[in-house]
Tab-separated table of N, CA and C in Angstrom:
chain	number	residue	atom	x	y	z
A	1	VAL	N	6.176	12.176	-9.178
A	1	VAL	CA	7.376	13.010	-9.166
A	1	VAL	C	7.053	14.380	-9.757
A	2	ARG	N	6.264	14.319	-10.842
A	2	ARG	CA	5.970	15.571	-11.546
A	2	ARG	C	5.170	16.503	-10.658
A	3	ILE	N	4.233	15.923	-9.909
A	3	ILE	CA	3.414	16.749	-9.061
A	3	ILE	C	4.181	17.482	-8.044
A	4	GLN	N	5.094	16.714	-7.322
A	4	GLN	CA	5.922	17.419	-6.318
A	4	GLN	C	6.857	18.363	-6.892
A	5	THR	N	7.454	18.142	-8.081
A	5	THR	CA	8.315	19.015	-8.788
A	5	THR	C	7.554	20.326	-9.130
A	6	ASP	N	6.413	20.156	-9.583
A	6	ASP	CA	5.567	21.311	-10.050
A	6	ASP	C	5.157	22.137	-8.718
A	7	LEU	N	4.934	21.458	-7.625
A	7	LEU	CA	4.558	22.123	-6.363
A	7	LEU	C	5.750	22.992	-5.890
A	8	TYR	N	6.986	22.540	-6.059
A	8	TYR	CA	8.184	23.298	-5.648
A	8	TYR	C	8.287	24.493	-6.602
A	9	ARG	N	8.090	24.231	-7.874
A	9	ARG	CA	8.189	25.378	-8.836
A	9	ARG	C	7.073	26.416	-8.554
A	10	ALA	N	5.824	25.953	-8.198
A	10	ALA	CA	4.771	26.882	-7.934
A	10	ALA	C	5.083	27.796	-6.703
A	11	ARG	N	5.877	27.212	-5.800
A	11	ARG	CA	6.281	27.956	-4.595
A	11	ARG	C	7.575	28.761	-4.835
A	12	ASN	N	7.987	28.903	-6.084
A	12	ASN	CA	9.101	29.652	-6.533
A	12	ASN	C	10.372	29.052	-5.919
A	13	LEU	N	10.475	27.741	-6.048
A	13	LEU	CA	11.697	27.070	-5.516
A	13	LEU	C	12.272	26.197	-6.619
A	14	PRO	N	12.693	26.769	-7.792
A	14	PRO	CA	13.132	25.984	-8.863
A	14	PRO	C	14.370	25.113	-8.613
A	15	THR	N	15.299	25.589	-7.760
A	15	THR	CA	16.465	24.837	-7.419
A	15	THR	C	16.076	23.530	-6.678
A	16	ILE	N	15.148	23.644	-5.710
A	16	ILE	CA	14.696	22.467	-5.036
A	16	ILE	C	13.896	21.561	-5.951
A	17	ALA	N	13.158	22.142	-6.838
A	17	ALA	CA	12.361	21.347	-7.813
A	17	ALA	C	13.352	20.415	-8.642
A	18	GLU	N	14.422	21.086	-9.112
A	18	GLU	CA	15.408	20.323	-9.840
A	18	GLU	C	16.148	19.286	-9.111
A	19	ARG	N	16.486	19.664	-7.849
A	19	ARG	CA	17.145	18.708	-7.001
A	19	ARG	C	16.293	17.540	-6.669
A	20	PHE	N	14.977	17.780	-6.431
A	20	PHE	CA	14.064	16.712	-6.138
A	20	PHE	C	13.852	15.725	-7.386
A	21	ALA	N	13.760	16.374	-8.534
A	21	ALA	CA	13.587	15.503	-9.771
A	21	ALA	C	14.716	14.636	-9.976
A	22	LYS	N	15.985	15.068	-9.767
A	22	LYS	CA	17.150	14.336	-9.967
A	22	LYS	C	17.224	13.207	-8.855
A	23	ALA	N	16.922	13.546	-7.599
A	23	ALA	CA	16.966	12.580	-6.560
A	23	ALA	C	15.903	11.453	-6.742
A	24	ALA	N	14.797	11.855	-7.168
A	24	ALA	CA	13.707	10.870	-7.436
A	24	ALA	C	14.140	9.972	-8.678
A	25	ASP	N	14.636	10.535	-9.682
A	25	ASP	CA	15.134	9.725	-10.839
A	25	ASP	C	16.183	8.750	-10.350
A	26	ALA	N	17.096	9.186	-9.472
A	26	ALA	CA	18.128	8.222	-9.001
A	26	ALA	C	17.574	7.146	-8.195
A	27	ALA	N	16.558	7.470	-7.396
A	27	ALA	CA	15.984	6.434	-6.557
A	27	ALA	C	15.252	5.410	-7.486
A	28	LEU	N	14.537	5.800	-8.470
A	28	LEU	CA	13.881	4.946	-9.382
A	28	LEU	C	14.791	4.097	-10.218
A	29	GLU	N	15.989	4.752	-10.560
A	29	GLU	CA	16.949	3.967	-11.263
A	29	GLU	C	17.556	2.811	-10.416
A	30	THR	N	17.683	3.136	-9.150
A	30	THR	CA	18.315	2.107	-8.189
A	30	THR	C	17.307	0.958	-8.065
A	31	ILE	N	16.028	1.306	-7.988
A	31	ILE	CA	14.941	0.277	-7.878
A	31	ILE	C	14.966	-0.578	-9.134
A	32	GLY	N	14.919	0.156	-10.287
A	32	GLY	CA	14.882	-0.564	-11.625
A	32	GLY	C	16.030	-1.517	-11.797
A	33	ALA	N	17.200	-1.111	-11.326
A	33	ALA	CA	18.454	-1.898	-11.510
A	33	ALA	C	18.497	-3.092	-10.531
A	34	GLY	N	17.507	-3.086	-9.620
A	34	GLY	CA	17.450	-4.212	-8.645
A	34	GLY	C	18.552	-4.151	-7.600
A	35	LEU	N	19.003	-2.915	-7.332
A	35	LEU	CA	20.043	-2.801	-6.360
A	35	LEU	C	19.607	-2.839	-4.962
A	36	SER	N	18.379	-2.700	-4.732
A	36	SER	CA	17.754	-2.671	-3.401
A	36	SER	C	16.359	-3.187	-3.379
A	37	ASN	N	15.950	-3.993	-2.390
A	37	ASN	CA	14.628	-4.411	-2.185
A	37	ASN	C	13.811	-3.456	-1.221
A	38	GLY	N	14.409	-2.405	-0.842
A	38	GLY	CA	13.798	-1.360	0.014
A	38	GLY	C	13.570	-1.957	1.467
A	39	SER	N	12.987	-1.146	2.249
A	39	SER	CA	12.648	-1.501	3.660
A	39	SER	C	11.177	-1.847	3.687
A	40	PRO	N	10.789	-3.039	4.284
A	40	PRO	CA	9.394	-3.382	4.363
A	40	PRO	C	8.604	-2.439	5.274
A	41	VAL	N	7.460	-2.056	4.750
A	41	VAL	CA	6.472	-1.268	5.550
A	41	VAL	C	5.159	-1.861	5.277
A	42	GLY	N	4.624	-2.761	6.196
A	42	GLY	CA	3.418	-3.410	5.864
A	42	GLY	C	3.517	-4.304	4.631
A	43	ARG	N	2.630	-4.199	3.701
A	43	ARG	CA	2.643	-5.029	2.581
A	43	ARG	C	3.492	-4.409	1.421
A	44	PHE	N	4.025	-3.243	1.698
A	44	PHE	CA	4.826	-2.511	0.720
A	44	PHE	C	6.288	-2.392	1.154
A	45	HIS	N	7.119	-2.001	0.231
A	45	HIS	CA	8.505	-1.709	0.498
A	45	HIS	C	8.704	-0.175	0.282
A	46	THR	N	9.645	0.449	0.934
A	46	THR	CA	9.883	1.849	0.692
A	46	THR	C	11.294	2.044	0.383
A	47	TRP	N	11.548	2.987	-0.441
A	47	TRP	CA	12.835	3.503	-0.863
A	47	TRP	C	12.929	4.993	-0.701
A	48	PRO	N	13.886	5.465	0.080
A	48	PRO	CA	14.028	6.893	0.267
A	48	PRO	C	14.397	7.622	-0.957
A	49	ILE	N	13.973	8.921	-0.992
A	49	ILE	CA	14.550	9.825	-1.998
A	49	ILE	C	15.501	10.717	-1.266
A	50	LYS	N	16.763	10.536	-1.616
A	50	LYS	CA	17.855	11.180	-0.885
A	50	LYS	C	17.706	12.666	-0.785
A	51	GLY	N	17.837	13.227	0.454
A	51	GLY	CA	17.729	14.634	0.620
A	51	GLY	C	16.304	15.105	0.876
A	52	PHE	N	15.288	14.237	0.785
A	52	PHE	CA	13.870	14.553	0.982
A	52	PHE	C	13.291	13.462	1.991
A	53	THR	N	13.561	13.605	3.249
A	53	THR	CA	13.331	12.592	4.169
A	53	THR	C	11.777	12.246	4.325
A	54	GLU	N	10.948	13.099	3.986
A	54	GLU	CA	9.508	12.748	4.165
A	54	GLU	C	8.868	12.239	2.902
A	55	ILE	N	9.638	12.138	1.796
A	55	ILE	CA	9.149	11.622	0.509
A	55	ILE	C	9.888	10.352	0.171
A	56	ALA	N	9.093	9.363	-0.234
A	56	ALA	CA	9.735	8.005	-0.573
A	56	ALA	C	8.925	7.368	-1.657
A	57	VAL	N	9.553	6.347	-2.289
A	57	VAL	CA	8.947	5.625	-3.319
A	57	VAL	C	8.397	4.305	-2.539
A	58	TYR	N	7.166	4.023	-2.822
A	58	TYR	CA	6.564	2.781	-2.225
A	58	TYR	C	6.255	1.911	-3.352
A	59	GLY	N	6.542	0.617	-3.110
A	59	GLY	CA	6.330	-0.384	-4.104
A	59	GLY	C	6.260	-1.751	-3.474
A	60	THR	N	6.389	-2.769	-4.347
A	60	THR	CA	6.360	-4.141	-3.930
A	60	THR	C	7.442	-4.939	-4.656
A	61	VAL	N	7.659	-6.181	-4.251
A	61	VAL	CA	8.623	-7.017	-4.884
A	61	VAL	C	7.824	-8.173	-5.456
A	62	VAL	N	7.897	-8.344	-6.794
A	62	VAL	CA	7.253	-9.365	-7.506
A	62	VAL	C	8.242	-10.286	-8.182
A	63	ASN	N	8.213	-11.599	-7.934
A	63	ASN	CA	9.116	-12.520	-8.424
A	63	ASN	C	10.574	-12.053	-8.350
A	64	GLY	N	10.915	-11.494	-7.181
A	64	GLY	CA	12.309	-11.013	-6.949
A	64	GLY	C	12.642	-9.640	-7.498
A	65	ALA	N	11.630	-9.012	-8.277
A	65	ALA	CA	11.948	-7.725	-8.983
A	65	ALA	C	11.172	-6.625	-8.197
A	66	SER	N	11.888	-5.504	-7.965
A	66	SER	CA	11.210	-4.408	-7.293
A	66	SER	C	10.389	-3.661	-8.242
A	67	VAL	N	9.070	-3.380	-7.851
A	67	VAL	CA	8.113	-2.657	-8.727
A	67	VAL	C	7.627	-1.419	-8.028
A	68	PRO	N	8.025	-0.227	-8.430
A	68	PRO	CA	7.529	0.967	-7.834
A	68	PRO	C	5.942	1.089	-7.984
A	69	VAL	N	5.329	1.532	-7.036
A	69	VAL	CA	3.834	1.796	-7.122
A	69	VAL	C	3.563	3.321	-7.107
A	70	ARG	N	4.057	3.956	-6.036
A	70	ARG	CA	3.802	5.427	-5.967
A	70	ARG	C	4.955	6.160	-5.217
A	71	VAL	N	5.091	7.407	-5.509
A	71	VAL	CA	5.958	8.314	-4.747
A	71	VAL	C	4.979	9.129	-3.816
A	72	LEU	N	5.230	9.058	-2.497
A	72	LEU	CA	4.365	9.627	-1.540
A	72	LEU	C	5.138	10.469	-0.512
A	73	HIS	N	4.455	11.552	-0.173
A	73	HIS	CA	4.909	12.375	0.941
A	73	HIS	C	4.312	11.574	2.218
A	74	GLU	N	5.228	11.158	3.052
A	74	GLU	CA	4.813	10.191	4.150
A	74	GLU	C	3.811	10.847	5.020
A	75	THR	N	3.852	12.093	5.477
A	75	THR	CA	2.896	12.631	6.368
A	75	THR	C	1.588	12.996	5.748
A	76	ARG	N	1.670	13.271	4.404
A	76	ARG	CA	0.440	13.790	3.678
A	76	ARG	C	-0.227	12.648	2.919
A	77	ASP	N	0.440	11.679	2.295
A	77	ASP	CA	-0.121	10.823	1.383
A	77	ASP	C	-0.161	9.355	1.865
A	78	LEU	N	0.499	8.985	2.877
A	78	LEU	CA	0.654	7.531	3.277
A	78	LEU	C	-0.772	6.921	3.555
A	79	ARG	N	-1.665	7.702	4.063
A	79	ARG	CA	-3.018	7.202	4.370
A	79	ARG	C	-3.641	6.668	3.076
A	80	ARG	N	-3.371	7.314	1.916
A	80	ARG	CA	-4.060	6.926	0.676
A	80	ARG	C	-3.406	5.456	0.250
A	81	LEU	N	-2.181	5.271	0.531
A	81	LEU	CA	-1.589	3.980	0.127
A	81	LEU	C	-2.172	2.827	0.832
A	82	LYS	N	-2.577	3.025	2.171
A	82	LYS	CA	-3.109	1.987	2.980
A	82	LYS	C	-4.503	1.598	2.565
A	83	THR	N	-5.204	2.418	1.767
A	83	THR	CA	-6.602	2.134	1.457
A	83	THR	C	-6.653	1.312	0.170
């Protein structure tokens, strides 16, 4: 989350950086509260970050609990998750 937020700031997009950070925090809170098991994608589950359609939280479900693994830009980073 911090890397993506810093990227937006480096591109002089502070409003988008703040919006992304808040949306990512909300997604992580939803996961932590157990409100969603996400959508299955291979061996992982994915949770969207509202307002940022190409960025999602990837994780797994262990003993019924959702566990975030990484926040990835789907077109740029998904390849790394599969390795």
